[in-house]
mmCIF file of C-alpha atoms and ligand atoms in Angstrom:
data_model
loop_
_atom_site.group_PDB
_atom_site.id
_atom_site.type_symbol
_atom_site.label_atom_id
_atom_site.label_comp_id
_atom_site.label_asym_id
_atom_site.label_seq_id
_atom_site.Cartn_x
_atom_site.Cartn_y
_atom_site.Cartn_z
ATOM 1 C CA MET A 240 -63.830 8.246 -98.841
ATOM 2 C CA THR A 241 -61.263 7.806 -99.976
ATOM 3 C CA ALA A 242 -59.592 10.902 -102.255
ATOM 4 C CA PRO A 243 -61.256 10.525 -105.895
ATOM 5 C CA LEU A 244 -59.041 10.086 -108.753
ATOM 6 C CA ARG A 245 -59.302 12.191 -111.991
ATOM 7 C CA HIS A 246 -61.864 10.538 -113.913
ATOM 8 C CA ALA A 247 -61.596 10.042 -117.268
ATOM 9 C CA GLU A 248 -64.782 8.698 -117.753
ATOM 10 C CA PRO A 249 -68.259 9.972 -116.495
ATOM 11 C CA ILE A 250 -69.292 9.006 -112.929
ATOM 12 C CA VAL A 251 -72.148 7.175 -113.385
ATOM 13 C CA VAL A 252 -74.689 6.734 -110.486
ATOM 14 C CA PRO A 253 -77.368 4.629 -111.070
ATOM 15 C CA VAL A 254 -81.050 5.481 -109.734
ATOM 16 C CA THR A 255 -82.772 2.013 -109.089
ATOM 17 C CA LEU A 256 -85.704 2.220 -108.992
ATOM 18 C CA GLY A 257 -87.469 -1.243 -111.204
ATOM 19 C CA ALA A 258 -89.063 0.190 -114.764
ATOM 20 C CA ARG A 259 -88.731 4.051 -113.556
ATOM 21 C CA ALA A 260 -85.319 3.234 -113.004
ATOM 22 C CA TYR A 261 -82.284 6.067 -115.135
ATOM 23 C CA ASP A 262 -79.186 7.488 -114.258
ATOM 24 C CA ILE A 263 -76.874 10.033 -113.820
ATOM 25 C CA VAL A 264 -74.407 10.992 -115.706
ATOM 26 C CA ILE A 265 -71.481 13.016 -113.837
ATOM 27 C CA SER A 266 -68.560 14.626 -116.261
ATOM 28 C CA ARG A 267 -67.045 18.449 -116.696
ATOM 29 C CA GLY A 268 -68.447 19.330 -120.075
ATOM 30 C CA LEU A 269 -70.899 16.528 -120.200
ATOM 31 C CA ILE A 270 -73.034 18.854 -122.481
ATOM 32 C CA ALA A 271 -71.431 18.282 -125.741
ATOM 33 C CA CYS A 272 -72.622 14.385 -125.483
ATOM 34 C CA LEU A 273 -75.790 15.223 -124.600
ATOM 35 C CA GLY A 274 -77.158 14.737 -128.100
ATOM 36 C CA GLU A 275 -74.967 11.211 -128.131
ATOM 37 C CA ARG A 276 -76.643 10.506 -125.235
ATOM 38 C CA ILE A 277 -79.726 10.793 -125.393
ATOM 39 C CA LYS A 278 -79.615 9.086 -129.410
ATOM 40 C CA ALA A 279 -78.248 5.753 -127.876
ATOM 41 C CA LEU A 280 -81.969 6.302 -124.989
ATOM 42 C CA ARG A 281 -84.243 6.995 -127.590
ATOM 43 C CA PRO A 282 -83.461 7.078 -131.531
ATOM 44 C CA GLY A 283 -85.416 9.395 -133.441
ATOM 45 C CA ALA A 284 -87.010 11.631 -130.404
ATOM 46 C CA LYS A 285 -88.185 14.933 -130.994
ATOM 47 C CA THR A 286 -87.349 17.205 -127.713
ATOM 48 C CA ALA A 287 -88.182 20.429 -126.255
ATOM 49 C CA ILE A 288 -86.335 21.808 -124.279
ATOM 50 C CA VAL A 289 -87.357 24.104 -121.183
ATOM 51 C CA THR A 290 -85.303 26.940 -119.849
ATOM 52 C CA ASP A 291 -84.988 29.597 -118.600
ATOM 53 C CA ALA A 292 -83.986 33.482 -120.087
ATOM 54 C CA THR A 293 -80.592 33.344 -117.848
ATOM 55 C CA VAL A 294 -79.538 29.504 -118.267
ATOM 56 C CA ALA A 295 -80.530 30.455 -122.377
ATOM 57 C CA LYS A 296 -77.601 33.066 -122.666
ATOM 58 C CA ARG A 297 -75.625 30.813 -121.157
ATOM 59 C CA HIS A 298 -75.927 27.367 -122.199
ATOM 60 C CA LEU A 299 -79.120 26.577 -124.592
ATOM 61 C CA GLY A 300 -76.805 26.958 -127.133
ATOM 62 C CA ALA A 301 -74.217 24.854 -126.089
ATOM 63 C CA ALA A 302 -77.633 22.204 -125.559
ATOM 64 C CA GLU A 303 -78.934 22.760 -128.161
ATOM 65 C CA ASN A 304 -75.683 22.499 -130.470
ATOM 66 C CA ALA A 305 -75.371 18.719 -128.766
ATOM 67 C CA LEU A 306 -78.726 17.873 -130.301
ATOM 68 C CA LYS A 307 -78.167 18.934 -133.749
ATOM 69 C CA ALA A 308 -74.697 17.450 -133.928
ATOM 70 C CA ALA A 309 -76.418 13.667 -133.264
ATOM 71 C CA GLY A 310 -79.077 14.867 -135.780
ATOM 72 C CA ILE A 311 -81.887 15.797 -133.272
ATOM 73 C CA LYS A 312 -84.708 18.407 -133.681
ATOM 74 C CA SER A 313 -85.141 20.585 -130.752
ATOM 75 C CA SER A 314 -87.549 23.973 -129.930
ATOM 76 C CA ALA A 315 -87.010 25.935 -126.803
ATOM 77 C CA ILE A 316 -89.443 27.200 -124.456
ATOM 78 C CA VAL A 317 -87.789 29.947 -122.643
ATOM 79 C CA VAL A 318 -89.624 31.453 -119.252
ATOM 80 C CA PRO A 319 -88.437 34.165 -116.762
ATOM 81 C CA GLU A 320 -85.803 33.060 -114.124
ATOM 82 C CA GLY A 321 -87.580 32.365 -110.380
ATOM 83 C CA GLU A 322 -89.765 30.718 -108.234
ATOM 84 C CA GLY A 323 -92.192 32.793 -109.673
ATOM 85 C CA SER A 324 -92.617 30.662 -112.665
ATOM 86 C CA LYS A 325 -92.937 28.142 -110.313
ATOM 87 C CA SER A 326 -97.060 29.000 -111.308
ATOM 88 C CA TYR A 327 -100.183 27.562 -112.820
ATOM 89 C CA ALA A 328 -100.016 30.247 -115.500
ATOM 90 C CA THR A 329 -95.806 29.739 -116.340
ATOM 91 C CA PHE A 330 -97.342 26.331 -116.094
ATOM 92 C CA GLU A 331 -99.722 26.731 -118.962
ATOM 93 C CA THR A 332 -97.048 28.259 -120.674
ATOM 94 C CA VAL A 333 -95.045 24.965 -121.308
ATOM 95 C CA CYS A 334 -97.805 22.605 -121.707
ATOM 96 C CA GLU A 335 -99.116 24.868 -124.102
ATOM 97 C CA ALA A 336 -95.967 25.439 -126.342
ATOM 98 C CA ILE A 337 -94.728 21.117 -125.534
ATOM 99 C CA ILE A 338 -98.657 20.571 -127.845
ATOM 100 C CA ALA A 339 -97.603 22.993 -129.899
ATOM 101 C CA ALA A 340 -93.958 21.698 -130.401
ATOM 102 C CA ARG A 341 -95.768 18.494 -132.053
ATOM 103 C CA ILE A 342 -93.893 16.730 -128.667
ATOM 104 C CA GLU A 343 -95.462 13.445 -128.251
ATOM 105 C CA ARG A 344 -94.867 10.057 -126.939
ATOM 106 C CA GLY A 345 -92.422 8.279 -128.148
ATOM 107 C CA ASP A 346 -90.612 12.445 -127.665
ATOM 108 C CA LEU A 347 -88.540 14.435 -124.463
ATOM 109 C CA VAL A 348 -88.237 17.251 -122.515
ATOM 110 C CA ILE A 349 -85.563 18.070 -121.654
ATOM 111 C CA ALA A 350 -85.019 20.196 -118.354
ATOM 112 C CA LEU A 351 -82.382 22.573 -119.111
ATOM 113 C CA GLY A 352 -81.923 24.314 -115.519
ATOM 114 C CA GLY A 353 -82.196 24.291 -111.255
ATOM 115 C CA GLY A 354 -84.051 23.028 -109.618
ATOM 116 C CA VAL A 355 -87.800 25.324 -110.605
ATOM 117 C CA ILE A 356 -87.572 25.104 -113.876
ATOM 118 C CA GLY A 357 -86.522 20.567 -112.916
ATOM 119 C CA ASP A 358 -89.741 21.194 -110.997
ATOM 120 C CA LEU A 359 -91.351 22.974 -113.518
ATOM 121 C CA ALA A 360 -90.697 21.166 -116.607
ATOM 122 C CA GLY A 361 -90.752 17.533 -115.259
ATOM 123 C CA PHE A 362 -94.531 18.730 -114.267
ATOM 124 C CA ALA A 363 -95.356 19.477 -117.624
ATOM 125 C CA ALA A 364 -93.913 16.135 -118.601
ATOM 126 C CA ALA A 365 -95.619 14.499 -116.419
ATOM 127 C CA SER A 366 -99.415 16.016 -117.658
ATOM 128 C CA VAL A 367 -98.685 16.501 -120.830
ATOM 129 C CA ARG A 368 -100.131 13.704 -122.669
ATOM 130 C CA ARG A 369 -100.555 12.049 -119.738
ATOM 131 C CA GLY A 370 -96.799 11.630 -119.032
ATOM 132 C CA LEU A 371 -94.376 12.312 -121.438
ATOM 133 C CA ASP A 372 -90.660 11.191 -121.028
ATOM 134 C CA PHE A 373 -88.129 13.996 -119.401
ATOM 135 C CA VAL A 374 -84.342 14.901 -119.238
ATOM 136 C CA GLN A 375 -83.343 17.100 -116.530
ATOM 137 C CA VAL A 376 -79.752 18.933 -117.684
ATOM 138 C CA SER A 377 -79.632 20.687 -114.065
ATOM 139 C CA THR A 378 -77.419 23.685 -113.703
ATOM 140 C CA THR A 379 -77.185 24.772 -110.464
ATOM 141 C CA LEU A 380 -75.140 23.116 -107.780
ATOM 142 C CA LEU A 381 -79.004 22.961 -105.352
ATOM 143 C CA ALA A 382 -80.083 21.581 -108.706
ATOM 144 C CA GLN A 383 -77.505 18.643 -109.214
ATOM 145 C CA VAL A 384 -77.601 17.280 -106.132
ATOM 146 C CA ASP A 385 -80.653 17.385 -104.666
ATOM 147 C CA SER A 386 -83.442 18.300 -106.829
ATOM 148 C CA SER A 387 -82.987 15.823 -110.055
ATOM 149 C CA VAL A 388 -82.361 13.411 -107.892
ATOM 150 C CA GLY A 389 -86.108 11.373 -106.878
ATOM 151 C CA GLY A 390 -88.861 12.709 -108.951
ATOM 152 C CA LYS A 391 -90.116 14.777 -107.068
ATOM 153 C CA THR A 392 -91.856 17.245 -109.520
ATOM 154 C CA GLY A 393 -94.322 20.747 -109.080
ATOM 155 C CA ILE A 394 -95.749 23.948 -108.878
ATOM 156 C CA ASN A 395 -96.779 26.368 -105.799
ATOM 157 C CA SER A 396 -99.998 27.440 -104.540
ATOM 158 C CA ARG A 397 -101.088 30.456 -102.997
ATOM 159 C CA HIS A 398 -101.211 28.366 -100.278
ATOM 160 C CA GLY A 399 -98.042 26.927 -100.273
ATOM 161 C CA LYS A 400 -95.194 25.827 -102.223
ATOM 162 C CA ASN A 401 -94.698 22.587 -104.019
ATOM 163 C CA LEU A 402 -98.796 21.995 -103.135
ATOM 164 C CA VAL A 403 -99.531 20.289 -106.715
ATOM 165 C CA GLY A 404 -97.112 18.281 -108.569
ATOM 166 C CA ALA A 405 -96.418 15.093 -109.274
ATOM 167 C CA PHE A 406 -94.077 12.388 -108.857
ATOM 168 C CA HIS A 407 -92.498 11.682 -112.735
ATOM 169 C CA GLN A 408 -88.758 10.170 -112.752
ATOM 170 C CA PRO A 409 -86.611 12.044 -115.787
ATOM 171 C CA ILE A 410 -85.191 8.620 -117.811
ATOM 172 C CA LEU A 411 -81.616 10.485 -117.925
ATOM 173 C CA VAL A 412 -80.110 13.338 -115.543
ATOM 174 C CA ILE A 413 -76.420 15.130 -117.460
ATOM 175 C CA THR A 414 -74.603 16.775 -115.417
ATOM 176 C CA ASP A 415 -72.131 18.657 -116.483
ATOM 177 C CA THR A 416 -69.941 20.091 -113.269
ATOM 178 C CA ALA A 417 -68.419 22.834 -115.532
ATOM 179 C CA LEU A 418 -71.893 23.869 -116.018
ATOM 180 C CA LEU A 419 -71.527 25.923 -112.301
ATOM 181 C CA ASP A 420 -68.956 27.776 -113.313
ATOM 182 C CA THR A 421 -71.175 30.900 -114.138
ATOM 183 C CA LEU A 422 -73.229 30.128 -111.535
ATOM 184 C CA PRO A 423 -73.417 33.669 -109.194
ATOM 185 C CA GLN A 424 -70.828 32.581 -105.693
ATOM 186 C CA ARG A 425 -74.041 33.231 -103.901
ATOM 187 C CA GLU A 426 -75.952 30.389 -105.274
ATOM 188 C CA PHE A 427 -72.959 27.902 -105.440
ATOM 189 C CA ARG A 428 -72.320 28.383 -101.627
ATOM 190 C CA ALA A 429 -76.101 28.259 -101.264
ATOM 191 C CA GLY A 430 -76.832 24.633 -102.546
ATOM 192 C CA TYR A 431 -73.277 23.618 -101.451
ATOM 193 C CA ALA A 432 -75.471 23.730 -98.020
ATOM 194 C CA GLU A 433 -77.267 21.293 -99.328
ATOM 195 C CA VAL A 434 -74.165 19.297 -100.147
ATOM 196 C CA ALA A 435 -72.902 19.037 -96.398
ATOM 197 C CA LYS A 436 -76.615 18.004 -95.489
ATOM 198 C CA TYR A 437 -76.034 14.511 -96.771
ATOM 199 C CA GLY A 438 -72.399 14.717 -95.056
ATOM 200 C CA LEU A 439 -74.440 15.320 -91.788
ATOM 201 C CA LEU A 440 -76.909 13.766 -92.021
ATOM 202 C CA GLY A 441 -76.276 10.134 -92.790
ATOM 203 C CA ASP A 442 -72.459 10.105 -94.309
ATOM 204 C CA ALA A 443 -69.393 11.267 -91.035
ATOM 205 C CA ALA A 444 -66.594 10.155 -94.042
ATOM 206 C CA PHE A 445 -67.955 11.948 -96.835
ATOM 207 C CA PHE A 446 -68.718 15.315 -94.037
ATOM 208 C CA THR A 447 -64.842 14.656 -93.233
ATOM 209 C CA TRP A 448 -64.018 15.065 -96.700
ATOM 210 C CA LEU A 449 -65.657 17.639 -97.379
ATOM 211 C CA GLU A 450 -64.213 19.583 -94.338
ATOM 212 C CA ALA A 451 -60.442 18.212 -95.711
ATOM 213 C CA ASN A 452 -61.686 19.298 -99.884
ATOM 214 C CA TRP A 453 -64.772 21.774 -99.436
ATOM 215 C CA GLN A 454 -62.382 24.936 -101.152
ATOM 216 C CA GLU A 455 -61.790 21.929 -104.177
ATOM 217 C CA VAL A 456 -65.407 21.217 -104.755
ATOM 218 C CA PHE A 457 -66.099 25.383 -105.134
ATOM 219 C CA SER A 458 -63.407 25.860 -107.364
ATOM 220 C CA GLY A 459 -64.352 23.053 -109.848
ATOM 221 C CA GLY A 460 -61.232 20.495 -109.542
ATOM 222 C CA PRO A 461 -62.336 15.907 -109.223
ATOM 223 C CA ALA A 462 -63.091 17.042 -106.195
ATOM 224 C CA ARG A 463 -66.459 18.801 -107.204
ATOM 225 C CA GLU A 464 -67.793 15.176 -108.902
ATOM 226 C CA HIS A 465 -66.662 12.797 -107.419
ATOM 227 C CA ALA A 466 -69.004 15.647 -104.518
ATOM 228 C CA ILE A 467 -71.688 15.929 -106.299
ATOM 229 C CA ALA A 468 -71.528 12.162 -107.186
ATOM 230 C CA VAL A 469 -71.849 11.006 -103.543
ATOM 231 C CA CYS A 470 -74.638 13.014 -103.151
ATOM 232 C CA CYS A 471 -76.679 11.545 -105.857
ATOM 233 C CA ARG A 472 -75.582 7.996 -104.357
ATOM 234 C CA ASP A 473 -76.812 8.630 -100.924
ATOM 235 C CA LYS A 474 -79.750 10.330 -102.254
ATOM 236 C CA ALA A 475 -80.770 7.830 -104.771
ATOM 237 C CA GLY A 476 -80.295 5.216 -101.834
ATOM 238 C CA ILE A 477 -82.733 6.736 -99.489
ATOM 239 C CA VAL A 478 -85.003 6.778 -102.313
ATOM 240 C CA ALA A 479 -84.608 3.711 -103.319
ATOM 241 C CA ARG A 480 -85.265 2.515 -100.229
ATOM 242 C CA ASP A 481 -88.600 5.307 -99.531
ATOM 243 C CA GLU A 482 -89.796 7.099 -103.111
ATOM 244 C CA ARG A 483 -92.330 8.366 -101.449
ATOM 245 C CA GLU A 484 -91.475 9.405 -98.561
ATOM 246 C CA THR A 485 -92.844 7.573 -95.870
ATOM 247 C CA GLY A 486 -90.194 6.872 -93.336
ATOM 248 C CA GLU A 487 -85.606 7.597 -94.463
ATOM 249 C CA ARG A 488 -86.866 9.609 -97.252
ATOM 250 C CA ALA A 489 -88.045 12.753 -94.656
ATOM 251 C CA LEU A 490 -84.163 12.806 -93.369
ATOM 252 C CA LEU A 491 -83.014 14.545 -96.506
ATOM 253 C CA ASN A 492 -85.167 17.536 -94.358
ATOM 254 C CA LEU A 493 -82.448 18.333 -92.021
ATOM 255 C CA GLY A 494 -82.252 21.880 -90.711
ATOM 256 C CA HIS A 495 -85.308 22.532 -93.201
ATOM 257 C CA THR A 496 -87.742 23.377 -90.085
ATOM 258 C CA PHE A 497 -85.889 25.802 -88.977
ATOM 259 C CA GLY A 498 -84.390 26.485 -92.709
ATOM 260 C CA HIS A 499 -88.392 26.947 -94.011
ATOM 261 C CA ALA A 500 -89.356 29.585 -90.736
ATOM 262 C CA LEU A 501 -86.725 31.130 -91.362
ATOM 263 C CA GLU A 502 -86.920 31.330 -95.525
ATOM 264 C CA ALA A 503 -90.705 32.508 -94.922
ATOM 265 C CA GLY A 504 -89.622 34.874 -92.408
ATOM 266 C CA ALA A 505 -87.138 36.479 -94.939
ATOM 267 C CA GLY A 506 -90.769 35.987 -96.963
ATOM 268 C CA PHE A 507 -88.453 34.267 -99.425
ATOM 269 C CA SER A 508 -86.802 36.853 -100.812
ATOM 270 C CA GLY A 509 -83.120 37.570 -101.935
ATOM 271 C CA ARG A 510 -82.314 38.353 -98.232
ATOM 272 C CA LEU A 511 -81.998 34.651 -97.209
ATOM 273 C CA LEU A 512 -81.585 31.663 -100.124
ATOM 274 C CA HIS A 513 -83.403 28.692 -99.441
ATOM 275 C CA GLY A 514 -79.943 26.437 -98.879
ATOM 276 C CA GLU A 515 -78.623 29.597 -96.863
ATOM 277 C CA ALA A 516 -81.909 28.911 -95.100
ATOM 278 C CA VAL A 517 -81.438 25.412 -94.032
ATOM 279 C CA ALA A 518 -77.362 26.043 -92.751
ATOM 280 C CA LEU A 519 -78.926 28.003 -90.172
ATOM 281 C CA GLY A 520 -81.624 25.130 -89.671
ATOM 282 C CA MET A 521 -79.154 22.298 -90.164
ATOM 283 C CA VAL A 522 -76.754 24.589 -86.542
ATOM 284 C CA LEU A 523 -80.307 25.233 -84.932
ATOM 285 C CA ALA A 524 -81.407 21.366 -85.066
ATOM 286 C CA PHE A 525 -77.152 20.459 -84.001
ATOM 287 C CA ASP A 526 -77.655 22.721 -81.282
ATOM 288 C CA PHE A 527 -80.751 21.862 -80.412
ATOM 289 C CA SER A 528 -79.972 18.606 -80.296
ATOM 290 C CA ALA A 529 -77.609 19.287 -78.007
ATOM 291 C CA ARG A 530 -79.433 20.646 -75.493
ATOM 292 C CA LYS A 531 -81.551 17.860 -75.336
ATOM 293 C CA GLY A 532 -78.573 15.736 -74.455
ATOM 294 C CA LEU A 533 -78.373 14.126 -77.760
ATOM 295 C CA ILE A 534 -75.318 14.977 -78.843
ATOM 296 C CA GLY A 535 -71.859 16.754 -77.509
ATOM 297 C CA GLU A 536 -70.433 20.544 -77.993
ATOM 298 C CA ALA A 537 -68.096 19.138 -79.692
ATOM 299 C CA ASP A 538 -70.614 17.939 -82.155
ATOM 300 C CA SER A 539 -72.299 20.701 -83.056
ATOM 301 C CA ALA A 540 -69.536 23.084 -82.831
ATOM 302 C CA ARG A 541 -68.273 21.324 -85.740
ATOM 303 C CA ALA A 542 -71.090 21.413 -87.339
ATOM 304 C CA ARG A 543 -71.433 25.273 -87.409
ATOM 305 C CA THR A 544 -67.135 25.493 -87.950
ATOM 306 C CA HIS A 545 -67.399 23.832 -91.616
ATOM 307 C CA LEU A 546 -70.771 25.858 -92.844
ATOM 308 C CA ALA A 547 -69.538 29.040 -91.774
ATOM 309 C CA SER A 548 -65.615 28.118 -93.576
ATOM 310 C CA VAL A 549 -67.620 28.249 -96.328
ATOM 311 C CA GLY A 550 -69.598 31.665 -95.819
ATOM 312 C CA LEU A 551 -72.830 30.421 -95.355
ATOM 313 C CA PRO A 552 -74.519 32.082 -92.067
ATOM 314 C CA THR A 553 -74.836 30.072 -89.201
ATOM 315 C CA HIS A 554 -75.963 32.221 -86.381
ATOM 316 C CA LEU A 555 -79.136 34.503 -86.722
ATOM 317 C CA LYS A 556 -77.887 37.860 -86.741
ATOM 318 C CA ASP A 557 -76.181 36.226 -89.921
ATOM 319 C CA VAL A 558 -79.860 37.161 -91.590
ATOM 320 C CA PRO A 559 -79.561 40.863 -93.160
ATOM 321 C CA GLY A 560 -83.047 42.306 -92.532
ATOM 322 C CA GLY A 561 -83.364 39.617 -89.148
ATOM 323 C CA VAL A 562 -86.122 36.964 -88.814
ATOM 324 C CA PRO A 563 -89.441 37.377 -87.046
ATOM 325 C CA GLY A 564 -89.775 37.367 -82.865
ATOM 326 C CA ILE A 565 -90.739 34.303 -81.397
ATOM 327 C CA ASP A 566 -94.741 34.537 -81.775
ATOM 328 C CA ALA A 567 -94.226 34.645 -85.334
ATOM 329 C CA LEU A 568 -91.464 32.041 -85.461
ATOM 330 C CA MET A 569 -93.212 29.789 -84.152
ATOM 331 C CA ASP A 570 -96.198 29.875 -85.983
ATOM 332 C CA LEU A 571 -94.844 29.556 -89.824
ATOM 333 C CA ILE A 572 -92.524 26.386 -87.481
ATOM 334 C CA ALA A 573 -96.218 25.438 -86.486
ATOM 335 C CA GLN A 574 -97.019 26.191 -89.966
ATOM 336 C CA ASP A 575 -94.270 23.787 -91.390
ATOM 337 C CA LYS A 576 -95.371 20.525 -89.865
ATOM 338 C CA LYS A 577 -98.624 19.936 -88.476
ATOM 339 C CA VAL A 578 -98.577 20.243 -84.257
ATOM 340 C CA LYS A 579 -100.686 17.306 -82.741
ATOM 341 C CA ARG A 580 -101.377 17.890 -79.671
ATOM 342 C CA GLY A 581 -98.650 20.704 -78.787
ATOM 343 C CA LYS A 582 -95.464 17.910 -80.721
ATOM 344 C CA LEU A 583 -93.508 18.404 -83.093
ATOM 345 C CA THR A 584 -91.519 16.156 -85.831
ATOM 346 C CA PHE A 585 -87.609 17.339 -86.394
ATOM 347 C CA ILE A 586 -85.448 15.152 -88.047
ATOM 348 C CA LEU A 587 -82.812 15.260 -84.682
ATOM 349 C CA VAL A 588 -78.761 13.965 -84.702
ATOM 350 C CA ARG A 589 -77.134 11.657 -82.154
ATOM 351 C CA GLY A 590 -74.137 12.328 -84.542
ATOM 352 C CA ILE A 591 -72.752 14.015 -87.087
ATOM 353 C CA GLY A 592 -74.003 11.476 -89.431
ATOM 354 C CA GLN A 593 -76.757 10.172 -87.763
ATOM 355 C CA ALA A 594 -79.664 11.850 -87.546
ATOM 356 C CA PHE A 595 -83.503 10.862 -86.809
ATOM 357 C CA VAL A 596 -87.053 11.132 -87.338
ATOM 358 C CA GLU A 597 -88.525 12.519 -83.717
ATOM 359 C CA ASN A 598 -92.045 12.843 -83.784
ATOM 360 C CA ASP A 599 -91.879 13.493 -79.807
ATOM 361 C CA VAL A 600 -90.934 17.371 -80.331
ATOM 362 C CA SER A 601 -92.657 19.064 -77.586
ATOM 363 C CA ALA A 602 -93.286 22.993 -79.098
ATOM 364 C CA ALA A 603 -92.719 24.375 -75.462
ATOM 365 C CA GLU A 604 -88.928 23.163 -75.640
ATOM 366 C CA VAL A 605 -88.468 24.049 -78.820
ATOM 367 C CA ARG A 606 -90.085 27.988 -78.595
ATOM 368 C CA ALA A 607 -87.540 28.266 -74.712
ATOM 369 C CA PHE A 608 -84.622 27.288 -77.108
ATOM 370 C CA MET A 609 -85.966 29.509 -79.783
ATOM 371 C CA ALA A 610 -86.420 31.520 -77.276
ATOM 372 C CA ASP A 611 -82.829 31.898 -76.181
ATOM 373 C CA LYS A 612 -81.326 31.874 -79.391
ATOM 374 C CA LEU A 613 -82.805 34.757 -80.217
ATOM 375 C CA SER A 614 -81.853 37.292 -77.095
ATOM 376 C CA SER A 615 -78.328 35.367 -77.592
ATOM 377 C CA ALA A 616 -78.326 37.447 -81.166
HETATM 378 N N1 LIG B 201 -88.290 17.991 -106.668
HETATM 379 C C1 LIG B 201 -87.011 18.242 -105.873
HETATM 380 O O1 LIG B 201 -86.703 17.256 -105.565
HETATM 381 C C2 LIG B 201 -86.468 19.585 -105.518
HETATM 382 C C3 LIG B 201 -85.691 19.701 -104.093
HETATM 383 C C4 LIG B 201 -84.734 21.197 -103.895
HETATM 384 C C5 LIG B 201 -85.657 21.855 -103.938
HETATM 385 N N2 LIG B 201 -86.542 21.658 -105.226
HETATM 386 C C6 LIG B 201 -86.364 23.528 -105.905
HETATM 387 O O2 LIG B 201 -85.494 23.965 -106.280
HETATM 388 C C7 LIG B 201 -85.761 25.195 -106.082
HETATM 389 C C8 LIG B 201 -84.805 26.294 -106.616
HETATM 390 O O3 LIG B 201 -83.700 25.829 -107.202
HETATM 391 P P1 LIG B 201 -82.359 26.499 -107.620
HETATM 392 O O4 LIG B 201 -81.600 26.624 -106.758
HETATM 393 O O5 LIG B 201 -81.728 25.207 -108.536
HETATM 394 O O6 LIG B 201 -83.120 27.640 -108.326
HETATM 395 P P2 LIG B 201 -83.463 27.825 -109.860
HETATM 396 O O7 LIG B 201 -83.228 27.585 -111.119
HETATM 397 O O8 LIG B 201 -84.243 29.129 -109.721
HETATM 398 O O9 LIG B 201 -81.558 28.933 -110.538
HETATM 399 C C9 LIG B 201 -81.425 29.974 -109.527
HETATM 400 C C10 LIG B 201 -81.002 31.207 -110.275
HETATM 401 O O10 LIG B 201 -79.734 30.623 -110.809
HETATM 402 C C11 LIG B 201 -79.383 30.724 -112.166
HETATM 403 N N3 LIG B 201 -79.067 30.555 -112.981
HETATM 404 C C12 LIG B 201 -79.279 28.379 -112.915
HETATM 405 N N4 LIG B 201 -78.099 28.242 -113.825
HETATM 406 C C13 LIG B 201 -77.648 29.029 -114.116
HETATM 407 C C14 LIG B 201 -75.506 28.503 -114.751
HETATM 408 N N5 LIG B 201 -75.625 27.432 -114.596
HETATM 409 N N6 LIG B 201 -75.032 30.064 -114.523
HETATM 410 C C15 LIG B 201 -75.896 30.644 -114.268
HETATM 411 N N7 LIG B 201 -77.363 31.327 -113.664
HETATM 412 C C16 LIG B 201 -77.559 29.875 -113.648
HETATM 413 C C17 LIG B 201 -81.337 31.114 -112.607
HETATM 414 O O11 LIG B 201 -81.308 31.831 -113.567
HETATM 415 C C18 LIG B 201 -81.855 31.250 -111.217
HETATM 416 O O12 LIG B 201 -82.106 32.835 -111.612
HETATM 417 C C19 LIG B 201 -86.585 25.841 -105.821
HETATM 418 O O13 LIG B 201 -87.546 26.132 -106.765
HETATM 419 C C20 LIG B 201 -87.582 24.254 -104.602
HETATM 420 O O14 LIG B 201 -88.926 23.547 -104.322
HETATM 421 C C21 LIG B 201 -87.182 20.756 -105.443
HETATM 422 ZN ZN1 LIG B 202 -82.959 22.257 -99.356
#
């Protein structure tokens, strides 16, 4: 990875999905151009901005001003912040508000927020009038590198996360890296786990670059735009080759089977954020790969050292309040990925940047590995 240049022009990452192709535009301060960009794409469209209460306080005014300056009408739909808004009740509120705002075919829904708002507003856009166009203005690092790319939208069921939803691609993603300046440090750091994930799963040169440049990604210099652009390019490439997750897209789940089990064990609470669980999960995936002889200890130590150096949890003992016991953990792992005749599917690695799907992992082997980890925690 070469050193990032200071980009006078925004970086544009195209997501090449035929008729559903769109651009991810990345730049510091880009929200000021929101209206101009929308006007160029959909002249004459009205807009409804879906956002959460926290993001509304910080950034709704800037979005509204940018639209107004371009002569675009907008109405705001503000929902409570947090995962709880990915519910049937809030989905209903948002759909009804979009209809009440007279947003019709040819108009636009704008999702202004993190992954929760992107998933919720995207699903509402997919549903109202059997499909409205939508634009994502992502305001968390996680949303900028992950949830705004690829078109998965949806809400949660009482049976589990993201069980009700649709594939619905946005027509434009506006990624203003300055919006991340107001994000709590812990949220930023959790999103960084997904940044590191792209390096660890398929882009060794990017991982090496991150080891040298992560401080500037955090502090908000040009390295931040560069890192976000690389993540978007990597994910867009995977999504373009496997939009519906029949194969390669599963690699994006590196660290997520172990991670989801730990996240569920913490009750999806503030005790362990998604990205924190993913950091731990990736370390476990590397350690497990080392135990199976797929990689040397040096590679797993390298993954762990980098994640630890940015302040992410990398040991089970780092989870405040502890983790469930082995039986409960194995139940959670089995829930996340179906067990077929005692076999589990995991994303494992043959090196930094060399992840692969392994469908034939024995549950007994995972159990022995996790039991060792728990006893040394
Ligand atoms: N669709 C996908 O492909 C995909 C991929 C990964 C995750 N997700 C989903 O994304 C969700 C998590 O997303 P998230 O981590 O962005 O959570 P989030 O949207 O809840 O945002 C995290 C918190 O940060 C606040 N916030 C957002 N932007 C801010 C800003 N600029 N300044 C200050 N505060 C700000 C929010 O109000 C919220 O409290 C989960 O529901 C997950 O299922 C979806
Ligand atoms: Zn994730």
